[in-house]
Short mmCIF file of C-alpha atoms in Angstrom, two decimals:
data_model
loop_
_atom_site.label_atom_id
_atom_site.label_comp_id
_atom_site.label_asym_id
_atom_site.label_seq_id
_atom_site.Cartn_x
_atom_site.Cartn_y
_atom_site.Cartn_z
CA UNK A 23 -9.64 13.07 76.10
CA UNK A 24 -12.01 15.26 74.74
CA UNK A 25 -15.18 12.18 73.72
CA UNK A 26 -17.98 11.73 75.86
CA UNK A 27 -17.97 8.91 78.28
CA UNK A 28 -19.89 6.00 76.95
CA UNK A 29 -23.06 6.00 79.14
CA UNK A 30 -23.55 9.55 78.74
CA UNK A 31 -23.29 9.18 74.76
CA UNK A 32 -26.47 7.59 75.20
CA UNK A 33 -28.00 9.85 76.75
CA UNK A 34 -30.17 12.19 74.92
CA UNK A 35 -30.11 16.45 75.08
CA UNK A 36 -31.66 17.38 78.24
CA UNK A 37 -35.15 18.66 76.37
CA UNK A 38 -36.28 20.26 79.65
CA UNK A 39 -33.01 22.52 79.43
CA UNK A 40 -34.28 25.04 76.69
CA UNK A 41 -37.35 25.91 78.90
CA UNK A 42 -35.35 26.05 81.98
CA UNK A 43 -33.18 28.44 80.27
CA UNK A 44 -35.93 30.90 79.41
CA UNK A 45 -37.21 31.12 82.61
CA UNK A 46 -34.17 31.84 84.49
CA UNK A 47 -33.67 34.69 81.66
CA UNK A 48 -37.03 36.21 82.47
CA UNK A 49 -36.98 35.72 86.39
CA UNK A 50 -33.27 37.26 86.15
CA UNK A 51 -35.39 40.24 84.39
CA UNK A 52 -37.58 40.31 87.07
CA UNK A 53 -40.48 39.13 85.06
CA UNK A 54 -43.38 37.00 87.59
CA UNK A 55 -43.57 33.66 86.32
CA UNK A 56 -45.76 31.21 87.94
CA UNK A 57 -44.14 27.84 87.54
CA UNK A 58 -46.56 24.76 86.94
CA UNK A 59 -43.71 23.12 84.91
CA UNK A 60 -41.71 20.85 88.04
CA UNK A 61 -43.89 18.60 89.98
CA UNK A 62 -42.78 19.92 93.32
CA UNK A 63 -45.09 19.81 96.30
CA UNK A 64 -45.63 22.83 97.56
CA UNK A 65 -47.28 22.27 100.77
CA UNK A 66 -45.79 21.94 103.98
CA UNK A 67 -44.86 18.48 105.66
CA UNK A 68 -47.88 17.77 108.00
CA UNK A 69 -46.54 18.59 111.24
CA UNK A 70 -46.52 14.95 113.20
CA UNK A 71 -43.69 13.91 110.83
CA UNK A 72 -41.72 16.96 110.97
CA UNK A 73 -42.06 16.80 115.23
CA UNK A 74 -41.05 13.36 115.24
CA UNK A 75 -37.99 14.47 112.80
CA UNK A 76 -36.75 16.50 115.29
CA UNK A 77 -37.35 14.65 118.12
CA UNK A 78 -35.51 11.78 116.30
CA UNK A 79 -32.44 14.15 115.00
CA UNK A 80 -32.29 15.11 119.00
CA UNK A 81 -30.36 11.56 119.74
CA UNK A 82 -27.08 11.40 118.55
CA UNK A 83 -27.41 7.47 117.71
CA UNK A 84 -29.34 8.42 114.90
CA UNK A 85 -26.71 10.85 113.86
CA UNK A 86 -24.43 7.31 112.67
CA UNK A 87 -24.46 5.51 109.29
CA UNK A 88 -28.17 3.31 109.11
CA UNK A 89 -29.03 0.64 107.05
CA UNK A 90 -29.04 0.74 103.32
CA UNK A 91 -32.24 -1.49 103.08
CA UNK A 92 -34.15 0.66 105.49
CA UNK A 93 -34.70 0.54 109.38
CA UNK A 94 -36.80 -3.15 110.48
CA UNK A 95 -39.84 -0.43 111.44
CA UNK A 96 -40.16 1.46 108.50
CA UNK A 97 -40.13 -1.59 106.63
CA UNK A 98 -42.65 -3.06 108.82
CA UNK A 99 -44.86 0.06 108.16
CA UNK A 100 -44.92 0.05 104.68
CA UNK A 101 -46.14 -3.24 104.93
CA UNK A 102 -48.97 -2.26 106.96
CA UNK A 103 -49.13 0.32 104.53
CA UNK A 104 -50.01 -2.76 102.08
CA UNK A 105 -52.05 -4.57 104.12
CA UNK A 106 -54.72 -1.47 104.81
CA UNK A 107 -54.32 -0.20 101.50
CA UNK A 108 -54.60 -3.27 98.99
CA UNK A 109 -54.71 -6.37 101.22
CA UNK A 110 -51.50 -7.58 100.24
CA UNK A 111 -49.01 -9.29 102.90
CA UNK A 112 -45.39 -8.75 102.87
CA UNK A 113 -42.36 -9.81 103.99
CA UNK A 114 -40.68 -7.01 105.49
CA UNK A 115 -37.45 -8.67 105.80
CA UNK A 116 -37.55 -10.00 102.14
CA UNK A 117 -39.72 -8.19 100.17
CA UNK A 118 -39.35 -4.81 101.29
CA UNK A 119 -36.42 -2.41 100.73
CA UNK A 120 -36.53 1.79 101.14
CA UNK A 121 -34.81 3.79 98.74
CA UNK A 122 -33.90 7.33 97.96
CA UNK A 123 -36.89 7.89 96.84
CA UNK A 124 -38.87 5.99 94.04
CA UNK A 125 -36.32 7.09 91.24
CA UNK A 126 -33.04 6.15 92.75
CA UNK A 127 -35.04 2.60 93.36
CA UNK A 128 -36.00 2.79 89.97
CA UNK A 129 -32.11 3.08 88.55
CA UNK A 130 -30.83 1.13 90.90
CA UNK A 131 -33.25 -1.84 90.44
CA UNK A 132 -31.98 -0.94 86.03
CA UNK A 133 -28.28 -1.51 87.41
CA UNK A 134 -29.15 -5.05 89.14
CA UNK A 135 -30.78 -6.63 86.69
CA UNK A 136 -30.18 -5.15 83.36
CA UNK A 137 -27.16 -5.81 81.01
CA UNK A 138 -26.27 -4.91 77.41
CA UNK A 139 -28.45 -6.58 74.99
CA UNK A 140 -31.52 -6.70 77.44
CA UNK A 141 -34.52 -5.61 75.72
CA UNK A 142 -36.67 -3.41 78.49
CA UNK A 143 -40.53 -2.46 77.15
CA UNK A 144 -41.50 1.22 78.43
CA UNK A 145 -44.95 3.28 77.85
CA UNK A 146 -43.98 6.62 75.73
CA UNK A 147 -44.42 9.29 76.92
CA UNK A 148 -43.54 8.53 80.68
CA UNK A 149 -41.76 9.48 83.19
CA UNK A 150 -37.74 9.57 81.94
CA UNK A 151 -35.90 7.65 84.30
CA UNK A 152 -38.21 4.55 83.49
CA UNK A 153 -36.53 4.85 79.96
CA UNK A 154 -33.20 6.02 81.16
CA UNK A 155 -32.70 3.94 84.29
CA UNK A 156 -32.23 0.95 82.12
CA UNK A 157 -29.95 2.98 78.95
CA UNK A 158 -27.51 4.08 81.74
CA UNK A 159 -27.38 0.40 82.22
CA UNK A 160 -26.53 -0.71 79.02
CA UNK A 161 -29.66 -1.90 78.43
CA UNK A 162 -32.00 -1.16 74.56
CA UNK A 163 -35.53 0.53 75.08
CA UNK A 164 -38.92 -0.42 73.21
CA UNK A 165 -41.67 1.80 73.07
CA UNK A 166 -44.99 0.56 73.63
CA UNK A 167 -48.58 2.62 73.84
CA UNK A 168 -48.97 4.42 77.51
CA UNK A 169 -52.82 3.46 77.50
CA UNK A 170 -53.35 1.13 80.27
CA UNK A 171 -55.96 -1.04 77.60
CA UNK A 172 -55.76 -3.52 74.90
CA UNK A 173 -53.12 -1.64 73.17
CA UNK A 174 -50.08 -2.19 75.49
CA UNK A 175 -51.12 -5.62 76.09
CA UNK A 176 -51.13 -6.47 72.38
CA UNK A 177 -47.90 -4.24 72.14
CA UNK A 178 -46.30 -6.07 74.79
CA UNK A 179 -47.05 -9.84 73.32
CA UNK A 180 -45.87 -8.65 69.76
CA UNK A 181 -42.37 -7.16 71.52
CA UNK A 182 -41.95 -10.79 72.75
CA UNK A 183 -42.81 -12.47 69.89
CA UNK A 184 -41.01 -10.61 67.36
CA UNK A 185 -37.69 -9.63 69.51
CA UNK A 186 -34.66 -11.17 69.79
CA UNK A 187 -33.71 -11.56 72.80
CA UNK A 188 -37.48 -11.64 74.16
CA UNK A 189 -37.65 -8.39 76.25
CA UNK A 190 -36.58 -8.61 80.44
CA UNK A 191 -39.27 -6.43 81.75
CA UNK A 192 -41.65 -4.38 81.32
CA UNK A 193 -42.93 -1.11 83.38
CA UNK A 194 -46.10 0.38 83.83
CA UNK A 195 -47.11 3.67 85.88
CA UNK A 196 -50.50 4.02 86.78
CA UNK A 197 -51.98 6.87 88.05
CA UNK A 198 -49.28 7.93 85.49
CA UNK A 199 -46.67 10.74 85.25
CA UNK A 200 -47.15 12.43 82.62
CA UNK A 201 -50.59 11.08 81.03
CA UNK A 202 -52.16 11.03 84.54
CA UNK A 203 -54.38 7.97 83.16
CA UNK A 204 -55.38 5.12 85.82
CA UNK A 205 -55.48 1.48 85.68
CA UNK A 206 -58.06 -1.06 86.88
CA UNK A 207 -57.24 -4.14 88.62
CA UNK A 208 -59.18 -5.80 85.39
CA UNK A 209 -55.84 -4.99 83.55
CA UNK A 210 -53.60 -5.94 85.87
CA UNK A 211 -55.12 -9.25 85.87
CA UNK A 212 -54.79 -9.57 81.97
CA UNK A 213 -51.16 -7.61 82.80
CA UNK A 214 -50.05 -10.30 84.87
CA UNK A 215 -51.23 -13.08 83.38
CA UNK A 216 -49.91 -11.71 79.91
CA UNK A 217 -46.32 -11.39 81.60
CA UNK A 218 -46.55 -14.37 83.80
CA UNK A 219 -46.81 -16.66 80.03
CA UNK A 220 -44.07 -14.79 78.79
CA UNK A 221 -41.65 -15.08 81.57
CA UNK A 222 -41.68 -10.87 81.88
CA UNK A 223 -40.94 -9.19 85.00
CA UNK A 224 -43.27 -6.15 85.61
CA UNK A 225 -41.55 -3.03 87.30
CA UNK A 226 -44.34 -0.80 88.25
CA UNK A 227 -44.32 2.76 89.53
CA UNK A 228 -47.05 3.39 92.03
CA UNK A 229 -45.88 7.04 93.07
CA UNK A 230 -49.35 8.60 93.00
CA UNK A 231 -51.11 5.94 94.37
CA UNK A 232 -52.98 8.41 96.82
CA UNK A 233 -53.71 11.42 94.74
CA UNK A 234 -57.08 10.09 92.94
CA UNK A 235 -60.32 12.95 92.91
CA UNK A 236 -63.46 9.67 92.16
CA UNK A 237 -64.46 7.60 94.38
CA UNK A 238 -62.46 4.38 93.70
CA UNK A 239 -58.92 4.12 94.65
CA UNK A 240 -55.89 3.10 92.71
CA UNK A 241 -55.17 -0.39 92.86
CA UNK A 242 -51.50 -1.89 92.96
CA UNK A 243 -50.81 -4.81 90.21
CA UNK A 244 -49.74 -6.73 93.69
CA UNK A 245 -53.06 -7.27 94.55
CA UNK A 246 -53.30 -9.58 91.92
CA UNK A 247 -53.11 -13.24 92.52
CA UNK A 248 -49.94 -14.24 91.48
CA UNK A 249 -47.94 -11.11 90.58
CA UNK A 250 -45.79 -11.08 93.15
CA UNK A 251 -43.86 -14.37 91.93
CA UNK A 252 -42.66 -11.27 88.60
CA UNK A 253 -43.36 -7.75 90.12
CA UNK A 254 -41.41 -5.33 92.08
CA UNK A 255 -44.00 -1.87 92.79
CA UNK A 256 -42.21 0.91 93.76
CA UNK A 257 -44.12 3.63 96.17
CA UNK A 258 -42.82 7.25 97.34
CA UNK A 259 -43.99 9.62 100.11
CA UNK A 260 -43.07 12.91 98.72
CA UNK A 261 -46.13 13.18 96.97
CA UNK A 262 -48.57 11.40 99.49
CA UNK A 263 -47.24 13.06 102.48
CA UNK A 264 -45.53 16.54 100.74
CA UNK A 265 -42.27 15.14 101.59
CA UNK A 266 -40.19 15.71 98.28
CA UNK A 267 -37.21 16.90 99.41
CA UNK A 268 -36.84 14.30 102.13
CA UNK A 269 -35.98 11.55 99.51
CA UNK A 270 -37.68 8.29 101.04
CA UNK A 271 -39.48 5.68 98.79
CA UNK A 272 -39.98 2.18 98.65
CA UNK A 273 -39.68 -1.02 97.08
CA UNK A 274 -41.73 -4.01 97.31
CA UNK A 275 -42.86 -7.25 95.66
CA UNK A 276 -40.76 -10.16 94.32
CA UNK A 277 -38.43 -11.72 96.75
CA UNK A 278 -35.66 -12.03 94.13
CA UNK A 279 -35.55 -8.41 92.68
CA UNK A 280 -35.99 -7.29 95.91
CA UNK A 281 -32.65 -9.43 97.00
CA UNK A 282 -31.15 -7.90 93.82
CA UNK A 283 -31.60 -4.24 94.50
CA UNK A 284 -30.88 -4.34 98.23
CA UNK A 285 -27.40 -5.88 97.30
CA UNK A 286 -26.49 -3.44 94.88
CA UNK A 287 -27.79 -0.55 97.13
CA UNK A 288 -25.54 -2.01 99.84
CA UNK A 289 -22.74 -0.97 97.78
CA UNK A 290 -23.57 2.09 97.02
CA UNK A 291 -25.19 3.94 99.90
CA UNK A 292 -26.09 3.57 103.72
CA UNK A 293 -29.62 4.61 103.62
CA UNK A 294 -31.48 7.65 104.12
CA UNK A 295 -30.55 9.77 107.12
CA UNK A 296 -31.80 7.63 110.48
CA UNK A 297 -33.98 10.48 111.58
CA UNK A 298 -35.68 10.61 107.80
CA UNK A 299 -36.42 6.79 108.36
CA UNK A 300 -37.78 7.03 111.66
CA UNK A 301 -40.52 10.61 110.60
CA UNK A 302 -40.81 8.46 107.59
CA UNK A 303 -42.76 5.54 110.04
CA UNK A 304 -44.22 7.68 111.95
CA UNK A 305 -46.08 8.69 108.86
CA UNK A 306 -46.97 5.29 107.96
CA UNK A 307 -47.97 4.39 111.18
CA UNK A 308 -49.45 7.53 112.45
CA UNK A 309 -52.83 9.46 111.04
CA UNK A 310 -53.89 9.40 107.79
CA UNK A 311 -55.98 12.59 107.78
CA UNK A 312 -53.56 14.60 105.94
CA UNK A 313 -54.33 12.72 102.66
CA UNK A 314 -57.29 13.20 102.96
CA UNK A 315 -56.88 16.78 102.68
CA UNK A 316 -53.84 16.67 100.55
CA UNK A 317 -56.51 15.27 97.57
CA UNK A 318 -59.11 18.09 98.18
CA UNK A 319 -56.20 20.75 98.27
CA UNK A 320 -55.10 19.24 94.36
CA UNK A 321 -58.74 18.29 93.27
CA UNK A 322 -60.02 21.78 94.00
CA UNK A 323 -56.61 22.99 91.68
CA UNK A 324 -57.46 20.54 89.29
CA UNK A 325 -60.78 21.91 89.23
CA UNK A 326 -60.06 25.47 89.11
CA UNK A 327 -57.75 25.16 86.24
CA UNK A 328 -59.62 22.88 84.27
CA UNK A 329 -62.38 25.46 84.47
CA UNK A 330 -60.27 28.14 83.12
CA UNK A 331 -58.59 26.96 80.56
CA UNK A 332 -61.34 25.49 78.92
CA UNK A 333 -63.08 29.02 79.25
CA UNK A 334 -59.99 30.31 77.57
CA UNK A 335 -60.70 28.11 74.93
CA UNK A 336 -58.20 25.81 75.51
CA UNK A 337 -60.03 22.24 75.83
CA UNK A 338 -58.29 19.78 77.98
CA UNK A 339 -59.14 16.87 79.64
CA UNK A 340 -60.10 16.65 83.68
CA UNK A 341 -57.41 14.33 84.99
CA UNK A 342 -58.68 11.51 87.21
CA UNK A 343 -55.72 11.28 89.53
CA UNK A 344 -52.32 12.30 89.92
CA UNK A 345 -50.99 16.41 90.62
CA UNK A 346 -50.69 16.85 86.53
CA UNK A 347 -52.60 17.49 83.21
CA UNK A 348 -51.36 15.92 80.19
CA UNK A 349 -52.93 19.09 77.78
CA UNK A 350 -52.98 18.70 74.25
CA UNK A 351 -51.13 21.49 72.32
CA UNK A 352 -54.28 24.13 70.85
CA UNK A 353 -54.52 23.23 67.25
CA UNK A 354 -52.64 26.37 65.83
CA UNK A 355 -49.68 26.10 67.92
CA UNK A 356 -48.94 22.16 67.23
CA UNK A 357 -46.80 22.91 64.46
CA UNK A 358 -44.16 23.84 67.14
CA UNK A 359 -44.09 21.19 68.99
CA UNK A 360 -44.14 20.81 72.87
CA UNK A 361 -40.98 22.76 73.11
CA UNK A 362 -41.53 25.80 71.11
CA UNK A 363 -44.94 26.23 72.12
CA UNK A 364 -43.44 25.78 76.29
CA UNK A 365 -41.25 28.80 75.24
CA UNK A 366 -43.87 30.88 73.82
CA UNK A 367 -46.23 30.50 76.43
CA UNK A 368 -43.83 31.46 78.81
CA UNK A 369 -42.62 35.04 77.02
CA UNK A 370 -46.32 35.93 75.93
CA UNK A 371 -48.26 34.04 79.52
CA UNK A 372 -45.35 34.37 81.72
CA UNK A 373 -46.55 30.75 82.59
CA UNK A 374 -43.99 27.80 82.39
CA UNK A 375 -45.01 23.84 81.80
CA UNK A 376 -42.91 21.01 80.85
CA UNK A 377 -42.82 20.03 77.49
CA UNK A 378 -43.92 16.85 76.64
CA UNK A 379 -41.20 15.76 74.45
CA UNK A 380 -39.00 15.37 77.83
CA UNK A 381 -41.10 12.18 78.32
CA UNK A 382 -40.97 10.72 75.35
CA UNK A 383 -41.03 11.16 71.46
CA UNK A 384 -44.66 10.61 71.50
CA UNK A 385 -45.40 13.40 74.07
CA UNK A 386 -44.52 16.18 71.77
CA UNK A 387 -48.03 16.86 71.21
CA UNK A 388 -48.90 17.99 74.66
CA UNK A 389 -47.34 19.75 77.66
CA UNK A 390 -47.56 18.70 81.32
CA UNK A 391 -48.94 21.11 83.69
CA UNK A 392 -48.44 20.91 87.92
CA UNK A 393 -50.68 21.49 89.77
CA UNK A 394 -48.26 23.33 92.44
CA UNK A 395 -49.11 26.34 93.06
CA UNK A 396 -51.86 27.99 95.11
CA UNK A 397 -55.53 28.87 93.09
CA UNK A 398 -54.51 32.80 93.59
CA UNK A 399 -51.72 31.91 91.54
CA UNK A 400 -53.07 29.59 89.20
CA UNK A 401 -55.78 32.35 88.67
CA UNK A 402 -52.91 34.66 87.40
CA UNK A 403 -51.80 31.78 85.13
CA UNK A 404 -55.33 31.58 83.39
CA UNK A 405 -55.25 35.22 83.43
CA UNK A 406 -52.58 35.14 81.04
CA UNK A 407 -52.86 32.31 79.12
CA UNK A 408 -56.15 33.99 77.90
CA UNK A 409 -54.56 36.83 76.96
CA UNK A 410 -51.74 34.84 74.84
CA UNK A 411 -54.77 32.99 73.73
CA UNK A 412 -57.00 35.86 72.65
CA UNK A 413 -54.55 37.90 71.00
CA UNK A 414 -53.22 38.10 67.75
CA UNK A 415 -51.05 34.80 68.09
CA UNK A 416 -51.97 33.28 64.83
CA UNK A 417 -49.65 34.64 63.12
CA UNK A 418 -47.76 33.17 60.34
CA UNK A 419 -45.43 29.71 61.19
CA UNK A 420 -42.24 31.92 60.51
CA UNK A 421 -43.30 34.58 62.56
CA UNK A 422 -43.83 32.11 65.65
CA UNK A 423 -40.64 29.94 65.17
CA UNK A 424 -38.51 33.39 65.31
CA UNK A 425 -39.69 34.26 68.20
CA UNK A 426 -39.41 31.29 70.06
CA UNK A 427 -35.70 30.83 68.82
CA UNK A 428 -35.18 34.58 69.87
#
C-alpha cells in the first residue's frame, strides 16, 4: 500500500518545487522578493467584463449547472474571434468547444485520443503539460527541436520514419512558452503539409496569440489551407484579456478531435461557471482596446528589462512576443544549471525566475523570466541582479554548489 500509483510513477520530481521552496523560506523571513518566476497577469480584468460578470452572477439561472462544451454565444464569439483575427470560418456547433482554460483542454484532448503505445512528438523545452498531458495518458514522448524552422520539420519526418508505431501527433506553440520564439504562416504551410503526408494530427497552443511588440501579428496554423482536416488550436483569455484566474479557454479546429474532447469533457465537468461564460463573450464580442494597451503595458516591461540586464552585463535576447524571456544562463554560472543558478539568484538578488529545466531537459541552460510585475519593481530586480552580478560571485564551483544546497 505504500507504491506510487502508476500514472504518477511517471511523473517526474516537480523541478519548480526546489525554487518554490526557497522563496517561501525567505518571504517567511521577511526578505522582499520580486517574483518574475510564475506567469501570472498582474493587471486588473478590464472593467466591461468584470460589469457584465456581475450583472450576469445577479440572475439566479445562471447560478445552475451550464454546458460542458460552452454556452451557443461564447462559442459563436470565438468564432468571430477567428474570423476578424485570421479569416478562418468555424463551426461553432462542431468545431468549437470552451475549456477550463487552455491546459485542462490540453489534458483532456491527451485523455481522448491518446493510449499506451502512442508515440506523441513535443518541442523541448516547452510548456509541461504539452509533455505531460499525454504521459498521464499512457502515452511515450519524443523530443524534437523547439525552433519553429527546418529543424523540427526534419525532426518530425525522421520520428515518423524511424518509429514504430509512427507518432499520433505532434504539438507546436508559437509565440511560445518558454522560448517566446514566433512562427510564420510560411512554416505552417510546410507544417501542414509535412503532417498532412504523414497522417499526423497537429495540436497547437495559441495562448499568446495577442501579446506580439512588431508590427505583424501571430498567425494561427488554421489559416492554412487545409489544416483544419488534422489540427485542433487551442486559445486562452487569461493572458489576452488578464483573466487568469477565471479559467476560460478554447478549442477549435478539426471536427473529429473536437467531437472527441467535448465527449470526454462531458464526463467530467459541466463547464465553467455560467456567469464566467457569459463576461467571457462579452469580451469577445465587446471592445478590443484593452489589448491594445495590454501589449504596450508588457512591451514597455520587456523593454525596460532588456535594457537593464544587458547593462548589467547580462546579454539576453529581446523577445518578439509573448510576457517571457527565455535568458541564457551568464557563462560562469552554467555549470549549475537552471536550478542552482534560480536558487542563487534568489538568496544573493532576492529575484526569483523559473528554471528552465521545468520545461524540458534541454532548457537547463536558461531561466524564464515574467514579465509581471510593475517597471518600479522590475527596476529593483535589475538593481539587484547587478549587484549579484558585480560582486565577487566567481568564486570557486564548490563554493557556489554549497551555497545553493544550503
Amino acid at each position: 500500500m505504500t507504491e506510487d500509483f502508476h500514472r504518477i510513477r511517471r511523473l517526474p520530481p516537480y523541478v519548480f518545487a526546489e525554487v518554490n521552496a526557497a522563496k517561501a523560506k525567505a518571504r517567511a523571513a521577511a526578505e522582499d522578493i520580486v517574483d518574475l518566476g510564475m506567469g501570472n497577469p498582474d493587471s486588473p480584468t478590464p472593467p466591461h467584463i468584470v460589469a457584465k460578470l456581475v450583472e450576469a452572477v445577479q440572475d439566479p439561472r445562471t447560478h445552475r449547472y451550464s454546458m460542458s462544451k460552452g454556452i451557443p454565444g461564447l462559442r459563436k464569439a470565438l468564432a468571430g474571434y477567428y474570423d476578424r483575427r485570421f479569416g478562418v470560418k468555424l463551426d461553432p456547433e462542431t468545431e468549437v468547444v470552451a475549456t477550463l482554460g487552455s491546459k485542462e483542454g490540453l489534458a483532456n484532448l491527451a485523455q481522448a485520443i491518446a493510449s499506451p503505445g502512442d508515440t506523441i512528438l513535443v518541442p523541448n523545452p516547452s510548456y509541461p503539460i504539452h509533455q505531460f498531458g499525454f504521459i498521464i495518458a499512457g502515452a511515450s514522448v519524443r523530443s524534437i527541436p523547439y525552433t519553429p524552422n527546418d529543424d523540427m520539420l526534419s525532426a518530425i519526418d525522421r520520428a515518423v520514419r524511424h518509429s514504430v508505431p509512427k507518432p499520433t501527433a505532434v504539438i507546436v506553440n508559437f509565440p511560445s512558452n518558454p522560448t517566446a520564439l514566433v512562427a510564420g504562416i510560411e512554416f505552417y504551410r510546410e507544417l501542414v503539409a509535412l503532417c498532412r503526408r504523414h497522417e499526423l494530427f497537429i495540436l497547437s497552443d495559441l495562448a499568446y496569440a495577442e501579446l506580439y511588440f512588431g508590427d505583424t501579428p501571430p498567425p494561427s496554423v488554421l489559416e492554412v489551407e487545409g489544416a483544419k482536416d488534422i489540427t485542433v488550436e487551442f486559445t486562452s483569455m487569461s493572458k489576452t484579456y488578464n483573466m487568469p484566474g477565471w479559467r476560460m479557454g478554447f478549442a477549435a479546429g478539426n471536427p473529429r478531435l473536437i467531437a472527441a474532447l467535448a465527449r470526454v469533457k462531458s464526463y467530467l465537468d459541466y463547464g465553467a461557471f455560467a456567469p464566467i461564460q457569459i463576461a467571457a463573450t462579452a469580451a469577445l464580442n465587446g471592445p478590443q482596446d484593452c489589448i491594445e494597451e495590454m501589449r504596450v503595458l508588457y512591451k514597455d516591461r520587456r523593454d525596460v528589462l532588456v535594457k537593464g540586464l544587458r547593462a548589467a552585463g547580462w546579454e539576453v535576447p529581446s523577445p518578439e512576443a509573448s510576457m517571457f524571456m527565455w535568458a541564457p544562463i551568464p557563462e560562469r554560472f552554467r555549470h549549475l544549471g537552471s536550478v542552482g543558478f534560480s536558487k542563487l539568484l534568489l538568496e544573493k538578488a532576492k529575484v526569483a525566475v523559473a528554471p528552465g529545466l521545468g520545461f524540458g531537459e534541454h532548457g537547463d541552460e536558461h531561466v524564464r523570466i515574467a514579465l509581471v510585475e510593475n517597471n518600479h519593481r522590475i527596476r529593483q530586480a535589475l538593481r539587484g541582479i547587478k549587484t549579484f552580478l558585480s560582486g565577487d560571485n566567481a568564486a570557486p564551483v564548490e563554493a557556489q554548489q554549497e551555497a545553493i544546497n544550503a
